[in-house]
Amino acid sequence: MVLQTLLFSLISFLTGADSIGSAPKAELLFAGDAMQHQAQLDRALELGAGKGYDYSGCFTLIAPEITAADYAVCNLEVPLGGGPDYTGYPCFSAPDSYAVALKDAGFDMMLTANNHCLDRRDKAARRTLTALDSLNIDHIGTYHDAAQRDSLIPFIKNINGFRIGFLNYTYGTNGIEPREGAEIALIDREKMAQEIKKTREAGAEIIVVAVHWGIEYVLLENAAQRSLADFLVDQGVDLIIGGHPHVIQPMKVVRNEKEDKDVLVVYSLGNLISNMKTADTRGGALVRATVVRGKDGKARFSHADYDTFLSAKPAGGKTNFRVIPSWMEDSIPASQKAHWRIFDRGAQKIFDAHNVRVPRRHK
């Protein structure tokens, strides 16, 4: 008990808890699918003016919100293929400068287990990892081979004095199988349970599982998603963050009665940036989740909130595709305000009807 008290005091000092005992905390931020369609590639190349692909304007408006978090995560849904033939849908390959722009915006981790991670086969999947390493960007979900997966899991970060473990899984890879031993973390309950246990036993106080799941373009989670979420809650996970549908889906705080704690379940954050055209795909959501350390020294998920944003298309001049947050609505080009209103009202309707204890931050 004395050791625990001393440890807690040290953590409080390092994480900024004040003298009257306010709880140490860390804020995690999650955003959805970072897509790279052909129109995005074409525009970045045009703006690069012969010097490569320029994404410098894509995230400037949302960057202050991302950098304000203690740790920010997005889903990199494109291999970094190395060129020169970068392509959009259906087999993606993006330049490294795209990942650089995401890093410059404030993202600390990129999820790589998704249905497009093998679009350019094992070689590009492996090159993506090498490129992210060279940029000093954390990543999980795909690995050079099974041995590397075993060596890199558990992946635990010290964030404001909290030991937070991250895992990432996908339902599949569009039917493309690894041919040269690249390792993809697929949804497999037995394997997931083993890795969650391994992560907890390695000292993770909070465990985040990011899952690529669900049905594209459907605004409500399905029974398979709910079942897997229930399974993960039973395994003791603290945050479950979903992606893949390219539209938003509900966010819920559920109770793990066995462990007497709340768990955040986000079924889908939609797109971060893309060239998708249907109303529900024109934007997405970001979620901020706060973890705190109680007087007993234990770390717990405390609360979460969300906001929405538009993935705006170029509007003349030297503008690029841009992520425009809801609280900067005046920055949305006049020609796209109707698209924004349709998207945001639709998302708000879903969240108002189905969210559980996850409110909107900016009204």
GROMACS .gro file of C-alpha atoms in nm:
model
  363
    1MET     CA    1   0.000   0.000   0.000
    2VAL     CA    2   0.287   0.238   0.083
    3LEU     CA    3   0.448   0.158  -0.252
    4GLN     CA    4   0.117   0.219  -0.433
    5THR     CA    5   0.077   0.555  -0.258
    6LEU     CA    6   0.429   0.662  -0.349
    7LEU     CA    7   0.377   0.553  -0.709
    8PHE     CA    8   0.050   0.742  -0.730
    9SER     CA    9   0.215   1.054  -0.589
   10LEU     CA   10   0.491   1.032  -0.847
   11ILE     CA   11   0.241   0.987  -1.131
   12SER     CA   12   0.039   1.281  -1.001
   13PHE     CA   13   0.349   1.499  -1.007
   14LEU     CA   14   0.447   1.390  -1.358
   15THR     CA   15   0.098   1.432  -1.503
   16GLY     CA   16   0.017   1.763  -1.343
   17ALA     CA   17  -0.234   1.677  -1.074
   18ASP     CA   18  -0.261   1.980  -0.846
   19SER     CA   19  -0.219   2.002  -0.472
   20ILE     CA   20  -0.590   1.972  -0.398
   21GLY     CA   21  -0.601   1.630  -0.556
   22SER     CA   22  -0.756   1.678  -0.901
   23ALA     CA   23  -0.732   1.351  -1.092
   24PRO     CA   24  -0.449   1.302  -1.343
   25LYS     CA   25  -0.593   1.252  -1.690
   26ALA     CA   26  -0.510   1.191  -2.053
   27GLU     CA   27  -0.720   1.280  -2.355
   28LEU     CA   28  -0.720   1.045  -2.653
   29LEU     CA   29  -0.858   1.152  -2.989
   30PHE     CA   30  -0.980   0.919  -3.264
   31ALA     CA   31  -1.071   1.003  -3.624
   32GLY     CA   32  -1.193   0.780  -3.905
   33ASP     CA   33  -1.078   0.663  -4.245
   34ALA     CA   34  -0.803   0.859  -4.420
   35MET     CA   35  -0.886   0.777  -4.781
   36GLN     CA   36  -0.697   0.876  -5.094
   37HIS     CA   37  -0.906   0.866  -5.408
   38GLN     CA   38  -0.780   0.949  -5.754
   39ALA     CA   39  -0.915   1.305  -5.746
   40GLN     CA   40  -0.721   1.365  -5.424
   41LEU     CA   41  -0.403   1.235  -5.584
   42ASP     CA   42  -0.457   1.447  -5.894
   43ARG     CA   43  -0.514   1.763  -5.692
   44ALA     CA   44  -0.212   1.703  -5.466
   45LEU     CA   45   0.006   1.647  -5.773
   46GLU     CA   46  -0.125   1.965  -5.935
   47LEU     CA   47  -0.056   2.169  -5.621
   48GLY     CA   48   0.288   2.012  -5.595
   49ALA     CA   49   0.379   2.194  -5.917
   50GLY     CA   50   0.641   1.942  -6.021
   51LYS     CA   51   0.782   1.894  -5.672
   52GLY     CA   52   0.573   1.595  -5.568
   53TYR     CA   53   0.236   1.564  -5.399
   54ASP     CA   54   0.128   1.858  -5.181
   55TYR     CA   55  -0.119   1.786  -4.898
   56SER     CA   56  -0.018   2.080  -4.681
   57GLY     CA   57  -0.363   2.242  -4.677
   58CYS     CA   58  -0.573   1.935  -4.608
   59PHE     CA   59  -0.577   1.937  -4.228
   60THR     CA   60  -0.480   2.287  -4.120
   61LEU     CA   61  -0.828   2.378  -3.990
   62ILE     CA   62  -0.870   2.063  -3.782
   63ALA     CA   63  -0.507   2.041  -3.670
   64PRO     CA   64  -0.545   2.254  -3.353
   65GLU     CA   65  -0.807   2.011  -3.224
   66ILE     CA   66  -0.590   1.710  -3.303
   67THR     CA   67  -0.274   1.851  -3.151
   68ALA     CA   68  -0.463   1.953  -2.836
   69ALA     CA   69  -0.513   1.585  -2.752
   70ASP     CA   70  -0.246   1.394  -2.567
   71TYR     CA   71  -0.252   1.118  -2.830
   72ALA     CA   72  -0.438   1.110  -3.163
   73VAL     CA   73  -0.521   0.810  -3.383
   74CYS     CA   74  -0.660   0.771  -3.736
   75ASN     CA   75  -0.709   0.485  -3.980
   76LEU     CA   76  -0.464   0.497  -4.272
   77GLU     CA   77  -0.674   0.321  -4.536
   78VAL     CA   78  -0.413   0.330  -4.810
   79PRO     CA   79  -0.081   0.154  -4.854
   80LEU     CA   80   0.219   0.380  -4.903
   81GLY     CA   81   0.327   0.206  -5.219
   82GLY     CA   82   0.636   0.406  -5.306
   83GLY     CA   83   0.522   0.502  -5.656
   84PRO     CA   84   0.556   0.607  -5.919
   85ASP     CA   85   0.209   0.479  -6.013
   86TYR     CA   86  -0.007   0.602  -5.723
   87THR     CA   87  -0.372   0.509  -5.761
   88GLY     CA   88  -0.712   0.556  -5.603
   89TYR     CA   89  -1.004   0.316  -5.580
   90PRO     CA   90  -1.025   0.019  -5.607
   91CYS     CA   91  -0.658  -0.060  -5.536
   92PHE     CA   92  -0.511   0.226  -5.338
   93SER     CA   93  -0.152   0.346  -5.321
   94ALA     CA   94  -0.053   0.685  -5.181
   95PRO     CA   95   0.273   0.880  -5.155
   96ASP     CA   96   0.459   0.916  -4.827
   97SER     CA   97   0.378   1.288  -4.821
   98TYR     CA   98   0.019   1.194  -4.739
   99ALA     CA   99   0.132   1.032  -4.415
  100VAL     CA  100   0.358   1.331  -4.349
  101ALA     CA  101   0.054   1.563  -4.372
  102LEU     CA  102  -0.137   1.347  -4.125
  103LYS     CA  103   0.158   1.352  -3.887
  104ASP     CA  104   0.194   1.730  -3.924
  105ALA     CA  105  -0.175   1.762  -3.838
  106GLY     CA  106  -0.102   1.597  -3.504
  107PHE     CA  107  -0.179   1.229  -3.549
  108ASP     CA  108   0.048   1.011  -3.339
  109MET     CA  109  -0.072   0.666  -3.450
  110MET     CA  110  -0.201   0.521  -3.775
  111LEU     CA  111  -0.405   0.204  -3.788
  112THR     CA  112  -0.310  -0.021  -4.079
  113ALA     CA  113  -0.535  -0.326  -4.043
  114ASN     CA  114  -0.814  -0.259  -4.292
  115ASN     CA  115  -0.961  -0.410  -4.606
  116HIS     CA  116  -0.727  -0.212  -4.835
  117CYS     CA  117  -0.396  -0.288  -4.661
  118LEU     CA  118  -0.304  -0.553  -4.923
  119ASP     CA  119  -0.419  -0.357  -5.227
  120ARG     CA  120  -0.060  -0.356  -5.355
  121ARG     CA  121   0.021  -0.697  -5.206
  122ASP     CA  122   0.279  -0.785  -4.944
  123LYS     CA  123   0.548  -0.556  -5.080
  124ALA     CA  124   0.348  -0.235  -5.033
  125ALA     CA  125   0.206  -0.353  -4.701
  126ARG     CA  126   0.559  -0.396  -4.572
  127ARG     CA  127   0.679  -0.073  -4.731
  128THR     CA  128   0.401   0.113  -4.550
  129LEU     CA  129   0.543  -0.001  -4.217
  130THR     CA  130   0.895   0.097  -4.313
  131ALA     CA  131   0.778   0.440  -4.427
  132LEU     CA  132   0.582   0.502  -4.106
  133ASP     CA  133   0.885   0.396  -3.902
  134SER     CA  134   1.105   0.640  -4.093
  135LEU     CA  135   0.855   0.916  -4.014
  136ASN     CA  136   0.847   0.818  -3.646
  137ILE     CA  137   0.474   0.746  -3.659
  138ASP     CA  138   0.331   0.474  -3.435
  139HIS     CA  139   0.133   0.204  -3.616
  140ILE     CA  140  -0.041  -0.124  -3.539
  141GLY     CA  141  -0.245  -0.386  -3.723
  142THR     CA  142  -0.011  -0.515  -3.993
  143TYR     CA  143   0.338  -0.658  -3.964
  144HIS     CA  144   0.628  -0.773  -4.180
  145ASP     CA  145   0.558  -1.131  -4.069
  146ALA     CA  146   0.408  -1.334  -3.786
  147ALA     CA  147   0.729  -1.320  -3.585
  148GLN     CA  148   0.726  -0.942  -3.588
  149ARG     CA  149   0.363  -0.941  -3.472
  150ASP     CA  150   0.459  -1.158  -3.177
  151SER     CA  151   0.751  -0.930  -3.094
  152LEU     CA  152   0.559  -0.601  -3.121
  153ILE     CA  153   0.248  -0.705  -2.930
  154PRO     CA  154   0.183  -0.580  -2.673
  155PHE     CA  155   0.208  -0.223  -2.799
  156ILE     CA  156   0.188   0.000  -2.492
  157LYS     CA  157   0.240   0.378  -2.482
  158ASN     CA  158   0.304   0.590  -2.176
  159ILE     CA  159   0.065   0.881  -2.221
  160ASN     CA  160   0.066   1.135  -1.937
  161GLY     CA  161   0.172   0.862  -1.698
  162PHE     CA  162  -0.095   0.615  -1.817
  163ARG     CA  163   0.016   0.285  -1.968
  164ILE     CA  164  -0.224   0.248  -2.261
  165GLY     CA  165  -0.224  -0.060  -2.484
  166PHE     CA  166  -0.346  -0.052  -2.846
  167LEU     CA  167  -0.463  -0.335  -3.072
  168ASN     CA  168  -0.607  -0.322  -3.425
  169TYR     CA  169  -0.799  -0.583  -3.628
  170THR     CA  170  -0.984  -0.605  -3.961
  171TYR     CA  171  -1.262  -0.829  -4.087
  172GLY     CA  172  -1.069  -0.901  -4.407
  173THR     CA  173  -0.861  -0.771  -4.698
  174ASN     CA  174  -1.102  -0.774  -4.994
  175GLY     CA  175  -1.017  -1.134  -5.068
  176ILE     CA  176  -0.647  -1.063  -5.124
  177GLU     CA  177  -0.431  -1.308  -4.935
  178PRO     CA  178  -0.071  -1.246  -4.828
  179ARG     CA  179   0.159  -1.432  -5.065
  180GLU     CA  180   0.496  -1.360  -4.907
  181GLY     CA  181   0.425  -1.389  -4.537
  182ALA     CA  182   0.301  -1.040  -4.452
  183GLU     CA  183   0.097  -1.057  -4.133
  184ILE     CA  184  -0.249  -0.897  -4.106
  185ALA     CA  185  -0.434  -0.889  -3.773
  186LEU     CA  186  -0.772  -1.035  -3.863
  187ILE     CA  187  -1.078  -1.054  -3.640
  188ASP     CA  188  -1.031  -1.387  -3.466
  189ARG     CA  189  -1.179  -1.405  -3.119
  190GLU     CA  190  -0.935  -1.658  -2.984
  191LYS     CA  191  -0.633  -1.460  -3.109
  192MET     CA  192  -0.783  -1.133  -2.991
  193ALA     CA  193  -0.842  -1.272  -2.642
  194GLN     CA  194  -0.482  -1.394  -2.628
  195GLU     CA  195  -0.341  -1.057  -2.732
  196ILE     CA  196  -0.568  -0.862  -2.497
  197LYS     CA  197  -0.455  -1.086  -2.211
  198LYS     CA  198  -0.090  -1.046  -2.316
  199THR     CA  199  -0.130  -0.668  -2.327
  200ARG     CA  200  -0.291  -0.654  -1.983
  201GLU     CA  201  -0.030  -0.881  -1.830
  202ALA     CA  202   0.244  -0.658  -1.973
  203GLY     CA  203   0.112  -0.374  -1.760
  204ALA     CA  204  -0.146  -0.192  -1.974
  205GLU     CA  205  -0.384  -0.002  -1.748
  206ILE     CA  206  -0.616   0.093  -2.034
  207ILE     CA  207  -0.667  -0.116  -2.350
  208VAL     CA  208  -0.792   0.031  -2.677
  209VAL     CA  209  -0.906  -0.204  -2.954
  210ALA     CA  210  -0.963  -0.051  -3.298
  211VAL     CA  211  -1.178  -0.268  -3.523
  212HIS     CA  212  -1.242  -0.250  -3.898
  213TRP     CA  213  -1.592  -0.398  -3.920
  214GLY     CA  214  -1.954  -0.346  -4.020
  215ILE     CA  215  -2.136  -0.286  -4.348
  216GLU     CA  216  -2.039   0.000  -4.574
  217TYR     CA  217  -2.281   0.297  -4.594
  218VAL     CA  218  -2.512   0.164  -4.319
  219LEU     CA  219  -2.571   0.419  -4.041
  220LEU     CA  220  -2.647   0.171  -3.762
  221GLU     CA  221  -2.431  -0.109  -3.628
  222ASN     CA  222  -2.539  -0.465  -3.698
  223ALA     CA  223  -2.574  -0.772  -3.477
  224ALA     CA  224  -2.223  -0.896  -3.560
  225GLN     CA  225  -2.070  -0.568  -3.447
  226ARG     CA  226  -2.271  -0.571  -3.124
  227SER     CA  227  -2.171  -0.931  -3.056
  228LEU     CA  228  -1.802  -0.859  -3.108
  229ALA     CA  229  -1.825  -0.545  -2.892
  230ASP     CA  230  -1.985  -0.752  -2.613
  231PHE     CA  231  -1.704  -1.004  -2.644
  232LEU     CA  232  -1.439  -0.734  -2.619
  233VAL     CA  233  -1.609  -0.580  -2.317
  234ASP     CA  234  -1.606  -0.924  -2.153
  235GLN     CA  235  -1.231  -0.943  -2.221
  236GLY     CA  236  -1.179  -0.629  -2.016
  237VAL     CA  237  -1.118  -0.380  -2.298
  238ASP     CA  238  -1.169  -0.012  -2.208
  239LEU     CA  239  -1.224   0.155  -2.547
  240ILE     CA  240  -1.353   0.001  -2.871
  241ILE     CA  241  -1.313   0.224  -3.177
  242GLY     CA  242  -1.469   0.118  -3.507
  243GLY     CA  243  -1.426   0.208  -3.871
  244HIS     CA  244  -1.491   0.083  -4.227
  245PRO     CA  245  -1.855   0.176  -4.310
  246HIS     CA  246  -1.745   0.523  -4.444
  247VAL     CA  247  -2.041   0.672  -4.258
  248ILE     CA  248  -2.089   0.748  -3.892
  249GLN     CA  249  -2.253   0.500  -3.657
  250PRO     CA  250  -2.356   0.540  -3.290
  251MET     CA  251  -2.127   0.582  -2.989
  252LYS     CA  252  -2.217   0.429  -2.656
  253VAL     CA  253  -2.081   0.407  -2.305
  254VAL     CA  254  -2.164   0.059  -2.177
  255ARG     CA  255  -2.107  -0.101  -1.840
  256ASN     CA  256  -1.873  -0.386  -1.761
  257GLU     CA  257  -2.042  -0.506  -1.443
  258LYS     CA  258  -1.783  -0.775  -1.379
  259GLU     CA  259  -1.502  -0.522  -1.356
  260ASP     CA  260  -1.720  -0.233  -1.232
  261LYS     CA  261  -1.617   0.010  -1.507
  262ASP     CA  262  -1.751   0.200  -1.805
  263VAL     CA  263  -1.640   0.111  -2.158
  264LEU     CA  264  -1.659   0.332  -2.467
  265VAL     CA  265  -1.789   0.169  -2.786
  266VAL     CA  266  -1.771   0.372  -3.110
  267TYR     CA  267  -1.916   0.173  -3.397
  268SER     CA  268  -1.793   0.394  -3.683
  269LEU     CA  269  -1.631   0.736  -3.715
  270GLY     CA  270  -1.694   0.759  -4.089
  271ASN     CA  271  -1.443   0.921  -4.323
  272LEU     CA  272  -1.170   1.159  -4.215
  273ILE     CA  273  -1.101   1.274  -4.571
  274SER     CA  274  -1.211   1.133  -4.905
  275ASN     CA  275  -1.363   1.209  -5.245
  276MET     CA  276  -1.680   1.015  -5.174
  277LYS     CA  277  -1.994   1.185  -5.301
  278THR     CA  278  -2.308   1.053  -5.130
  279ALA     CA  279  -2.443   1.271  -4.850
  280ASP     CA  280  -2.362   1.041  -4.558
  281THR     CA  281  -2.002   0.993  -4.674
  282ARG     CA  282  -1.920   1.363  -4.710
  283GLY     CA  283  -1.793   1.396  -4.353
  284GLY     CA  284  -1.717   1.214  -4.035
  285ALA     CA  285  -1.675   1.244  -3.661
  286LEU     CA  286  -1.391   1.266  -3.417
  287VAL     CA  287  -1.418   1.136  -3.063
  288ARG     CA  288  -1.227   1.255  -2.758
  289ALA     CA  289  -1.202   1.003  -2.475
  290THR     CA  290  -1.067   1.096  -2.134
  291VAL     CA  291  -0.901   0.850  -1.899
  292VAL     CA  292  -0.841   0.943  -1.536
  293ARG     CA  293  -0.660   0.804  -1.236
  294GLY     CA  294  -0.875   0.773  -0.926
  295LYS     CA  295  -0.774   0.820  -0.566
  296ASP     CA  296  -0.724   0.445  -0.550
  297GLY     CA  297  -0.449   0.479  -0.812
  298LYS     CA  298  -0.645   0.291  -1.080
  299ALA     CA  299  -0.679   0.420  -1.435
  300ARG     CA  300  -1.029   0.423  -1.585
  301PHE     CA  301  -1.211   0.553  -1.890
  302SER     CA  302  -1.405   0.855  -1.763
  303HIS     CA  303  -1.606   1.019  -2.042
  304ALA     CA  304  -1.615   1.101  -2.412
  305ASP     CA  305  -1.762   1.354  -2.651
  306TYR     CA  306  -1.763   1.404  -3.027
  307ASP     CA  307  -1.777   1.660  -3.305
  308THR     CA  308  -1.843   1.639  -3.677
  309PHE     CA  309  -1.662   1.781  -3.979
  310LEU     CA  310  -1.694   1.810  -4.356
  311SER     CA  311  -1.448   1.661  -4.602
  312ALA     CA  312  -1.463   1.957  -4.838
  313LYS     CA  313  -1.363   1.937  -5.202
  314PRO     CA  314  -1.135   2.192  -5.374
  315ALA     CA  315  -1.310   2.524  -5.434
  316GLY     CA  316  -1.092   2.693  -5.693
  317GLY     CA  317  -0.759   2.866  -5.669
  318LYS     CA  318  -0.498   2.668  -5.479
  319THR     CA  319  -0.738   2.500  -5.237
  320ASN     CA  320  -0.709   2.129  -5.175
  321PHE     CA  321  -0.943   1.875  -5.024
  322ARG     CA  322  -0.986   2.004  -4.667
  323VAL     CA  323  -1.127   1.880  -4.338
  324ILE     CA  324  -1.346   2.161  -4.202
  325PRO     CA  325  -1.473   2.117  -3.844
  326SER     CA  326  -1.831   2.199  -3.751
  327TRP     CA  327  -1.730   2.498  -3.539
  328MET     CA  328  -1.568   2.657  -3.846
  329GLU     CA  329  -1.878   2.630  -4.064
  330ASP     CA  330  -1.812   2.975  -4.209
  331SER     CA  331  -1.507   2.828  -4.383
  332ILE     CA  332  -1.717   2.586  -4.588
  333PRO     CA  333  -1.738   2.696  -4.953
  334ALA     CA  334  -2.081   2.830  -5.045
  335SER     CA  335  -2.122   2.563  -5.310
  336GLN     CA  336  -2.083   2.289  -5.046
  337LYS     CA  337  -2.290   2.428  -4.759
  338ALA     CA  338  -2.595   2.231  -4.868
  339HIS     CA  339  -2.392   1.909  -4.867
  340TRP     CA  340  -2.267   1.995  -4.520
  341ARG     CA  341  -2.615   2.060  -4.383
  342ILE     CA  342  -2.747   1.732  -4.521
  343PHE     CA  343  -2.454   1.536  -4.379
  344ASP     CA  344  -2.450   1.703  -4.040
  345ARG     CA  345  -2.825   1.689  -3.985
  346GLY     CA  346  -2.827   1.322  -4.077
  347ALA     CA  347  -2.539   1.246  -3.843
  348GLN     CA  348  -2.697   1.448  -3.563
  349LYS     CA  349  -3.022   1.259  -3.604
  350ILE     CA  350  -2.843   0.925  -3.563
  351PHE     CA  351  -2.639   1.042  -3.266
  352ASP     CA  352  -2.936   1.201  -3.090
  353ALA     CA  353  -3.140   0.886  -3.130
  354HIS     CA  354  -2.879   0.622  -3.053
  355ASN     CA  355  -2.578   0.761  -2.866
  356VAL     CA  356  -2.552   0.667  -2.500
  357ARG     CA  357  -2.364   0.914  -2.278
  358VAL     CA  358  -2.151   1.053  -2.562
  359PRO     CA  359  -2.262   1.414  -2.621
  360ARG     CA  360  -2.156   1.666  -2.881
  361ARG     CA  361  -1.894   1.911  -2.762
  362HIS     CA  362  -1.964   2.208  -2.991
  363LYS     CA  363  -2.330   2.287  -3.036
   0.00000   0.00000   0.00000
